[in-house]
Coordinates of C-alpha atoms in Angstrom, one line a residue:
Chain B
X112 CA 20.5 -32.9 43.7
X113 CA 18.3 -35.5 42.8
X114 CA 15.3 -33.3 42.1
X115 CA 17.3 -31.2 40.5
X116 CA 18.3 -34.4 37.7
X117 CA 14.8 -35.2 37.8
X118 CA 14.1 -31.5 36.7
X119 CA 17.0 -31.4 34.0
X120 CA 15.6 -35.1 32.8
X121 CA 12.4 -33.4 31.8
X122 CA 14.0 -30.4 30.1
X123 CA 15.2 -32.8 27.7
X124 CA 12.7 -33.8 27.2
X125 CA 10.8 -30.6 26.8
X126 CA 13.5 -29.4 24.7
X127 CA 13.9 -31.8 22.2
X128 CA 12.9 -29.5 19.6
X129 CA 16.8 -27.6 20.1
X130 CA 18.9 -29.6 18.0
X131 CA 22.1 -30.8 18.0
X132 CA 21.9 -32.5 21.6
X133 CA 25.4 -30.8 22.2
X134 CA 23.6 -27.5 21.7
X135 CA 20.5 -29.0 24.2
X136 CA 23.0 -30.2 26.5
X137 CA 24.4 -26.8 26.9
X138 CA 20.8 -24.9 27.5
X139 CA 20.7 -27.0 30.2
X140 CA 23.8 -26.8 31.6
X141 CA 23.4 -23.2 31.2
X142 CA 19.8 -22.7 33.0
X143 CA 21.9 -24.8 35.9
X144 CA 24.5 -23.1 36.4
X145 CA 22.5 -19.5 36.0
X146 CA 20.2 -21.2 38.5
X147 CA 22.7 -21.7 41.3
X148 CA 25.5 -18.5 41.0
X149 CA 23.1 -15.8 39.1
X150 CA 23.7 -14.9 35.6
X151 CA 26.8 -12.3 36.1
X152 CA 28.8 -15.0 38.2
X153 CA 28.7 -17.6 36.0
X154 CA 31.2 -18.3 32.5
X155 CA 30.8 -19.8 29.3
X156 CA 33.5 -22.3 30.9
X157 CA 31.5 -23.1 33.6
X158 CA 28.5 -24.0 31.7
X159 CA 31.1 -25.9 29.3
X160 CA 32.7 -27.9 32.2
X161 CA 29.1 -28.7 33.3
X162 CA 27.8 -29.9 29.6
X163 CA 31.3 -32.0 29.7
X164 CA 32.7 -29.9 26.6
X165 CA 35.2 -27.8 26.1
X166 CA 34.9 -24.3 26.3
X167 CA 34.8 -23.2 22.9
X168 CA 32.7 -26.6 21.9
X169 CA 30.0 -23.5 23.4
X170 CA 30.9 -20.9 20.6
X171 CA 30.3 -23.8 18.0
X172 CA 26.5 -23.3 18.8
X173 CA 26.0 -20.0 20.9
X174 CA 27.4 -16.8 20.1
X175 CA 27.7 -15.6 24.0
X176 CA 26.8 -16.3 26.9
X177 CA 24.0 -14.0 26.4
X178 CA 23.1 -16.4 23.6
X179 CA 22.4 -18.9 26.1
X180 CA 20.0 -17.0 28.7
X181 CA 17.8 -15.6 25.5
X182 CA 17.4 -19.1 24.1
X183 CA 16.4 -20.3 27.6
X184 CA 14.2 -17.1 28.2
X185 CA 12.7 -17.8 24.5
X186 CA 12.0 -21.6 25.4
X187 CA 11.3 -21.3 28.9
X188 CA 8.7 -18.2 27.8
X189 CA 7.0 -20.2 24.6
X190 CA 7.1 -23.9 26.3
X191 CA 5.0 -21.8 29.6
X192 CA 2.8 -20.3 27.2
X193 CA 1.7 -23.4 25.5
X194 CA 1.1 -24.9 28.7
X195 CA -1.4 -22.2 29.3
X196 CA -3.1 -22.4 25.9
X197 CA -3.3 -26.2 25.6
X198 CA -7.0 -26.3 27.0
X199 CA -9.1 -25.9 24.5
X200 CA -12.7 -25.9 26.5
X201 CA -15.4 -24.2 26.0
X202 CA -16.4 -23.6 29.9
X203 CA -14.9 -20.3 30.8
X204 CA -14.7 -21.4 34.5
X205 CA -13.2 -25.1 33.7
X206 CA -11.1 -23.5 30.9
X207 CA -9.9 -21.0 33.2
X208 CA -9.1 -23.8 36.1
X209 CA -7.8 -26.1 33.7
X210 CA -5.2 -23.1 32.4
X211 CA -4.3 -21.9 35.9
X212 CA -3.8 -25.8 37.0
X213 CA -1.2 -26.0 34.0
X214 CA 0.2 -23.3 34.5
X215 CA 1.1 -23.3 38.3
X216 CA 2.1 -26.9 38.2
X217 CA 4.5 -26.5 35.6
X218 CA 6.4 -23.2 37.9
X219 CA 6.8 -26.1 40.2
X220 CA 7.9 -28.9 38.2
X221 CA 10.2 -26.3 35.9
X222 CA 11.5 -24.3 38.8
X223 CA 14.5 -23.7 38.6
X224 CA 14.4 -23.0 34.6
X225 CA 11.4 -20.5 35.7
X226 CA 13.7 -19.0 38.1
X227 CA 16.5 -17.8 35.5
X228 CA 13.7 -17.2 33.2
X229 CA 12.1 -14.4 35.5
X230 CA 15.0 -13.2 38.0
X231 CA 18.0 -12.9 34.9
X232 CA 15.6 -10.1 32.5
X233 CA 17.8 -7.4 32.5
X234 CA 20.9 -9.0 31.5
X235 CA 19.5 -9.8 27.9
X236 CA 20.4 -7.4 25.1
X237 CA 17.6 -5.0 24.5
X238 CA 16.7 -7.0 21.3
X239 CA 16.6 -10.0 22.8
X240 CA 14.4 -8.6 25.4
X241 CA 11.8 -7.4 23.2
X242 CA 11.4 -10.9 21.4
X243 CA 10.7 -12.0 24.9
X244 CA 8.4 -9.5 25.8
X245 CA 6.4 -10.4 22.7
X246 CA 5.7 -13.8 24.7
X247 CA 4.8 -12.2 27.9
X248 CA 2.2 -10.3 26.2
X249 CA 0.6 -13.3 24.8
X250 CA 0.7 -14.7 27.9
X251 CA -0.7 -11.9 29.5
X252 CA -2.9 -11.8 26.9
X253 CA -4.1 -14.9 27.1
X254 CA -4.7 -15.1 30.6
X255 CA -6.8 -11.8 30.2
X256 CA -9.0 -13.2 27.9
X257 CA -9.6 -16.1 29.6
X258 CA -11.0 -13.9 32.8
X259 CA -12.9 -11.8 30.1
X260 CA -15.1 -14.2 28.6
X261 CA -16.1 -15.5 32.0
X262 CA -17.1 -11.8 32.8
X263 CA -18.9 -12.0 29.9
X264 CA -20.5 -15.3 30.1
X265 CA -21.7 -13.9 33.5
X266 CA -19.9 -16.5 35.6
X267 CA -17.2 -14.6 36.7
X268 CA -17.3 -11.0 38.8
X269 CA -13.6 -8.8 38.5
X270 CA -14.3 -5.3 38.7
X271 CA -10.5 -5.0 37.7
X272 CA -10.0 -7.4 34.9
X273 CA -6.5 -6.2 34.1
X274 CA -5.7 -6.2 37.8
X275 CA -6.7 -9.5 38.5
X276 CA -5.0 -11.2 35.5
X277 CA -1.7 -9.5 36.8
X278 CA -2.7 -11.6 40.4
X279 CA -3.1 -14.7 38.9
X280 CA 0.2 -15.0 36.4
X281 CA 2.0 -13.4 39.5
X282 CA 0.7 -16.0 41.8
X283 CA 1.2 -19.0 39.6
X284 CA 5.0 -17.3 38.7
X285 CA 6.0 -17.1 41.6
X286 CA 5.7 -20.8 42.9
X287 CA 9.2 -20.9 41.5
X288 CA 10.4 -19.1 43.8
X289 CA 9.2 -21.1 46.7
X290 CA 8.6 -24.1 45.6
X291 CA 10.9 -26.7 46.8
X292 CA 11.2 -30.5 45.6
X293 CA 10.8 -32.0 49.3
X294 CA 8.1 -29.7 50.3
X295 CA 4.9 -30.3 51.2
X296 CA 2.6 -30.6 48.1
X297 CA 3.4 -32.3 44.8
X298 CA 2.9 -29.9 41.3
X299 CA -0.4 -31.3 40.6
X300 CA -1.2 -30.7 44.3
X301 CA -0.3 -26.8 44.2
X302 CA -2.5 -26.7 40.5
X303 CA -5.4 -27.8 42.2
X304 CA -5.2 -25.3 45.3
X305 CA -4.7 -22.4 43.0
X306 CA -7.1 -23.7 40.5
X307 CA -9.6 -23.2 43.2
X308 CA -8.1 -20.2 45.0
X309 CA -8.3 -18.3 41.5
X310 CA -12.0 -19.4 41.0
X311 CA -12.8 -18.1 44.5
X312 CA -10.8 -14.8 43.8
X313 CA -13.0 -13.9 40.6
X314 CA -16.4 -14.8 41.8
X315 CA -16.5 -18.0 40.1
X316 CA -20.5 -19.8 40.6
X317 CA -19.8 -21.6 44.1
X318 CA -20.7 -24.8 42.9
X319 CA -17.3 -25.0 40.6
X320 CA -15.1 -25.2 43.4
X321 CA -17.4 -25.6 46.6
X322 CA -16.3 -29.4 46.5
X323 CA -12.8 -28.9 48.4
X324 CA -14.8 -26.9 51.0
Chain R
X187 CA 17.2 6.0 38.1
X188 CA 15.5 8.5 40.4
X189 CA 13.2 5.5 41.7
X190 CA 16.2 3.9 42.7
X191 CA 17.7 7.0 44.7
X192 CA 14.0 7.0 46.2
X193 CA 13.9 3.8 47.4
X194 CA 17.5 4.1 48.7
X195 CA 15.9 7.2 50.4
X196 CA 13.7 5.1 52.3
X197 CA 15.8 2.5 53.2
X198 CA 17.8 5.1 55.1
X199 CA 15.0 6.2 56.9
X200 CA 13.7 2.9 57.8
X201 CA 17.6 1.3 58.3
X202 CA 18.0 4.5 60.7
X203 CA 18.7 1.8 63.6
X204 CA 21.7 0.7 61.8
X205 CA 24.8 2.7 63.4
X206 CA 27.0 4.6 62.4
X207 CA 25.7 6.2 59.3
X208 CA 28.7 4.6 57.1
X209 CA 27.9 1.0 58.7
X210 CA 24.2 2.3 57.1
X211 CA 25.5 3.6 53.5
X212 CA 27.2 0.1 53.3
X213 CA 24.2 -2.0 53.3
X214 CA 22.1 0.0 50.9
X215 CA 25.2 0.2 48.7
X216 CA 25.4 -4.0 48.9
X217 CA 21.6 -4.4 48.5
X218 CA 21.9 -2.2 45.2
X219 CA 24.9 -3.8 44.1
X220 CA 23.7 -7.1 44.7
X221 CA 20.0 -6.3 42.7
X222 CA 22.0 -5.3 39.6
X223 CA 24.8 -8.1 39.1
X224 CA 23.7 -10.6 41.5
X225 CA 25.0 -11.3 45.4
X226 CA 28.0 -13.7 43.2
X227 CA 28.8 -11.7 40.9
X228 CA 29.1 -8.3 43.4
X229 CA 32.9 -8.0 45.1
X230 CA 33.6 -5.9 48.2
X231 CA 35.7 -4.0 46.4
X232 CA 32.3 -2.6 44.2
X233 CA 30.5 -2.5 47.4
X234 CA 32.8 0.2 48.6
X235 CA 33.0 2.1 45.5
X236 CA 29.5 2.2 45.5
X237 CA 29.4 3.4 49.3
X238 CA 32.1 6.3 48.3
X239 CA 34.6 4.6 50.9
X240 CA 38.0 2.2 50.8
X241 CA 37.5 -1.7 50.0
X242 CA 39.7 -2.1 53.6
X243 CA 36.9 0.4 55.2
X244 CA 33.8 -2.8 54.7
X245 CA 35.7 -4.5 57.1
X246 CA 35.6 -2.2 59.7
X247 CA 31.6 -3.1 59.9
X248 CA 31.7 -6.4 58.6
X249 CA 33.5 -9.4 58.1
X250 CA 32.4 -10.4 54.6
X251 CA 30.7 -9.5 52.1
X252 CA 28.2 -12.6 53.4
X253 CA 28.1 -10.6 56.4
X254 CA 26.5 -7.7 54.6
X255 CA 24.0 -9.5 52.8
X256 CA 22.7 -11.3 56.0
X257 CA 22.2 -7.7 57.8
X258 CA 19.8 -6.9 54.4
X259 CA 17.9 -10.3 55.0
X260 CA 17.5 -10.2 58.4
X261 CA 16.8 -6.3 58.4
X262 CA 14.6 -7.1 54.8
X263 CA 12.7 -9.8 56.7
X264 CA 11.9 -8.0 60.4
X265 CA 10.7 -4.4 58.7
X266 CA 8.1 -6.7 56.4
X267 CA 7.3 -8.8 59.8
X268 CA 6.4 -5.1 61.2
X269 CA 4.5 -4.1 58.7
X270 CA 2.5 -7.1 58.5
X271 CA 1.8 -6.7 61.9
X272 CA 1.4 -3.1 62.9
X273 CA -2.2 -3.1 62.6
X274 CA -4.4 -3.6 65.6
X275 CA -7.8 -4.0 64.7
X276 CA -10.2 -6.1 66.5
X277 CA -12.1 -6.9 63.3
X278 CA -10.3 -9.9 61.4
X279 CA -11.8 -8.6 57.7
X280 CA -10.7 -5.2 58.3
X281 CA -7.4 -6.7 60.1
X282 CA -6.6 -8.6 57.3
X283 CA -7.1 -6.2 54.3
X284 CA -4.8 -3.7 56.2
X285 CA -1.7 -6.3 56.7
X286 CA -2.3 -7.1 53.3
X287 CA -2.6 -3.5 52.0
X288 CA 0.7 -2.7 53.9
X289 CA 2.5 -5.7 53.1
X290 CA 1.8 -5.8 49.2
X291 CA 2.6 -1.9 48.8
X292 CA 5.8 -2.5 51.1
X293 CA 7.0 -4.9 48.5
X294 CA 6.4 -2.5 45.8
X295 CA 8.4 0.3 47.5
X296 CA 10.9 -1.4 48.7
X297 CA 11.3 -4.1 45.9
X298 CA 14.8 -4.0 44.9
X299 CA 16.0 -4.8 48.7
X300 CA 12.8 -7.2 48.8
X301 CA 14.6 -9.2 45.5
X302 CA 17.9 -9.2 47.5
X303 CA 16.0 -10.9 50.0
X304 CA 14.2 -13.3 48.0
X305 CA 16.4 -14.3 45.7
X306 CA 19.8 -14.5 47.1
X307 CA 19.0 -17.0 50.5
X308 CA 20.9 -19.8 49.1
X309 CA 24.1 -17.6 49.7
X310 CA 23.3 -17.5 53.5
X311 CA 25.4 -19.6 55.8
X312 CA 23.8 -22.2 57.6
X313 CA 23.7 -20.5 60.2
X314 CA 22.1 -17.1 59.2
X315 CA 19.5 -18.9 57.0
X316 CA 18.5 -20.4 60.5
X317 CA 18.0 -17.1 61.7
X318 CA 16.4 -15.7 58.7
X319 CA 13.9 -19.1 59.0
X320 CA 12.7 -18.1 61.9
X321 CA 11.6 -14.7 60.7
X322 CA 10.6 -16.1 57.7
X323 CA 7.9 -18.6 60.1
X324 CA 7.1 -15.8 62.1
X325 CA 6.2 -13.8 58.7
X326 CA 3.7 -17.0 57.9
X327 CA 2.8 -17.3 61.2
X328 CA 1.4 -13.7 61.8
X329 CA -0.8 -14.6 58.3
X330 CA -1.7 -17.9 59.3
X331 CA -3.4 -16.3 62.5
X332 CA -5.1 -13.4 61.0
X333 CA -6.9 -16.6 58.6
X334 CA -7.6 -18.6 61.2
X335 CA -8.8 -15.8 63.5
X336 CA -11.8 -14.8 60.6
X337 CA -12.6 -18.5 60.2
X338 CA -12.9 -18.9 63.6
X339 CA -15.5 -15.6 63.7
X340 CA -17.2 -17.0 60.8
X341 CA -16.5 -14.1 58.0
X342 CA -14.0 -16.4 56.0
X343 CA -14.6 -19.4 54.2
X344 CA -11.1 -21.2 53.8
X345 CA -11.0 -25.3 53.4
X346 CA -7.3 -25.3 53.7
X347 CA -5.8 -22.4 55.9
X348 CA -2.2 -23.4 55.4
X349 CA -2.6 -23.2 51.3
X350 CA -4.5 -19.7 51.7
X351 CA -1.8 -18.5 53.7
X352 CA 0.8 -19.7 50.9
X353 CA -0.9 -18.2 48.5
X354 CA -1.4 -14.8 50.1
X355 CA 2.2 -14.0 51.1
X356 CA 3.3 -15.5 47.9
X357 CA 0.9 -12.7 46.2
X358 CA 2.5 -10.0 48.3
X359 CA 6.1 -10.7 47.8
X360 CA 6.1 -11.5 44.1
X361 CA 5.3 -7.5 43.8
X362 CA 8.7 -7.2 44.1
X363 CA 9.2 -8.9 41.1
X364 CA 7.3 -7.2 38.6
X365 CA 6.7 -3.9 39.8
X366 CA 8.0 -1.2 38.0
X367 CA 8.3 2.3 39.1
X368 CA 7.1 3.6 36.1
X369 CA 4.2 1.1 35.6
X370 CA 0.5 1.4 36.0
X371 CA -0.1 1.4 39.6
X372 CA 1.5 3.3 42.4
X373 CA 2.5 0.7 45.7
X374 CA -0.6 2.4 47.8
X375 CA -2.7 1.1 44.1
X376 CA -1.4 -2.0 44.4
X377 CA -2.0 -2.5 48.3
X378 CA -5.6 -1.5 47.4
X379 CA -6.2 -3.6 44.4
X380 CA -4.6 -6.8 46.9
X381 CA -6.5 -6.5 49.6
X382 CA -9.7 -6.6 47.4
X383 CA -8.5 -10.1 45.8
X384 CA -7.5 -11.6 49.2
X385 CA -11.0 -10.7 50.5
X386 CA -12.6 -12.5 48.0
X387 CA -10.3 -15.5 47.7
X388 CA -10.9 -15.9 51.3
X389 CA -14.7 -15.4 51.1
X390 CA -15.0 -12.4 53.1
X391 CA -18.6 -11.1 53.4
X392 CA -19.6 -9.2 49.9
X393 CA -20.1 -5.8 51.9
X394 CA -16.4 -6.1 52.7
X395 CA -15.2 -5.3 48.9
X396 CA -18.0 -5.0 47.1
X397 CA -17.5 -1.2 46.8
X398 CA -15.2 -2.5 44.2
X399 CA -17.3 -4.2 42.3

């Protein structure tokens, strides 16, 4: 319970840009709730009991329910892909590290938000699904042309470019799923291993990673 | 649609052990129940609708709709552990590529059970969580060795065998996540395109993939 607090306490944070605070409060409430019983199982008078409002406090600032899961989607989507865009170096192998590092870390810090962010898709409307899938492209997109310019550069060898970037957003996605607050490594910890797992899977120059070896 | 009746077609073939047949239809009706609305949000009462029989006829097999979900986790979990470990091949690169290659395209196939397994564990009892642990050890275990067994030879390079092995079954199951019938690949694809990336993450000798490159 505590992680999960500790997890909620950075979400504020995070999402201080979603104002009123009621309406924040809610998002969070929501992604919890959604988190524990699954989209479907869960109310708008749940997710009011757990923000400490009444239920229709939630209609004051959220249409639906399914209101709730697209703004968290849309968030949970943009906040992951600024993460992965914040490096700006020009190193395709230490920009490429740096990205995957980021990006990794912040599926284990922001678990349980990346968790209803990738499991609870197909319940969004199919507008609200396109919007989102606008911001997996980019990320896609981004982690693509990350692998690209180090093929390019030389430094990097992927026969399958678009296969290997689909490996390394799965692999770094997925440590939602089992990442788990009193588990072995810390976020940072888990950034570093794939950091240099990723550089060994595209034929990164040995010397860039060689050191943990 | 029809990729769903596939996969449900397999599943019958591979649940064949599960007697009698209506015992059988009951399962792959809860496992595509629970995929769609969520393991909370899924009653026995749509379970049996689903299955073409009478809510009272679920309990007949099973005591709860808990029940039903453990027999797809602990039947989910055992058919991956065989396919992980069906292959016997002296030769750790070659042993390795295959599990892989099975194991990845397995989750593919079979990825709306593989969801119910992944996603819904926090619904288990206590009790058949413990049981599904084990497995779930067994699972790691099985890659752990197959690691350990080509550092040991000398044809992998891996400074930290635990994260590797994290990192590889976290690669293989996430296919369930985002594969889509309709994409790109096909499961066997996928399998192939895997066991390339593990090779070279692990530093397996350059002949081993390099047919790829």
């Amino acid at each position: 319970m505590t992680s999960t607090r500790d997890e909620f306490a950075l979400l504020d944070e995070t999402w201080s840009s979603v104002e009123p605070p009621a309406a924040r409060r809610m998002l969070i409430a929501a992604a919890a709730a959604f988190s524990v019983r699954g989209y479907h199982a869960t109310t708008t008078r749940d997710i009011a009991a757990k923000a400490g409002m009444s239920p229709a406090a939630v209609y004051i600032h959220y249409r639906s329910k399914e209101e709730l899961l697209f703004q968290i989607s849309r968030v949970g989507h943009a906040t992951s892909l600024s993460v992965l865009t914040a490096v700006s170096e020009p190193d395709p192998v230490v920009r490429l590290a740096s990205a995957v590092r980021a990006f990794a870390s912040w599926h284990a810090e922001f678990h349980t938000t990346a968790r209803v962010v990738q499991y609870e898709l197909s319940a969004l409307t199919p507008e609200h699904l396109a919007e989102v899938v606008v911001l997996r492209r980019r990320i896609e997109a981004a982690v693509r042309e990350m692998i690209s310019a180090g093929v390019d550069a030389g430094v990097f060898e992927v026969p399958d470019v678009r296969g290997a970037t689909l490996a390394v957003l799965s692999l770094c996605i997925d440590v939602a799923r089992w990442y788990q607050p009193a588990g072995r490594r810390t976020p940072a910890e888990i950034g570093d291993l794939y950091a240099d797992l990723v550089l060994r899977m595209l034929g990164a120059p040995r010397e860039s990673y060689v050191q943990n070896a």
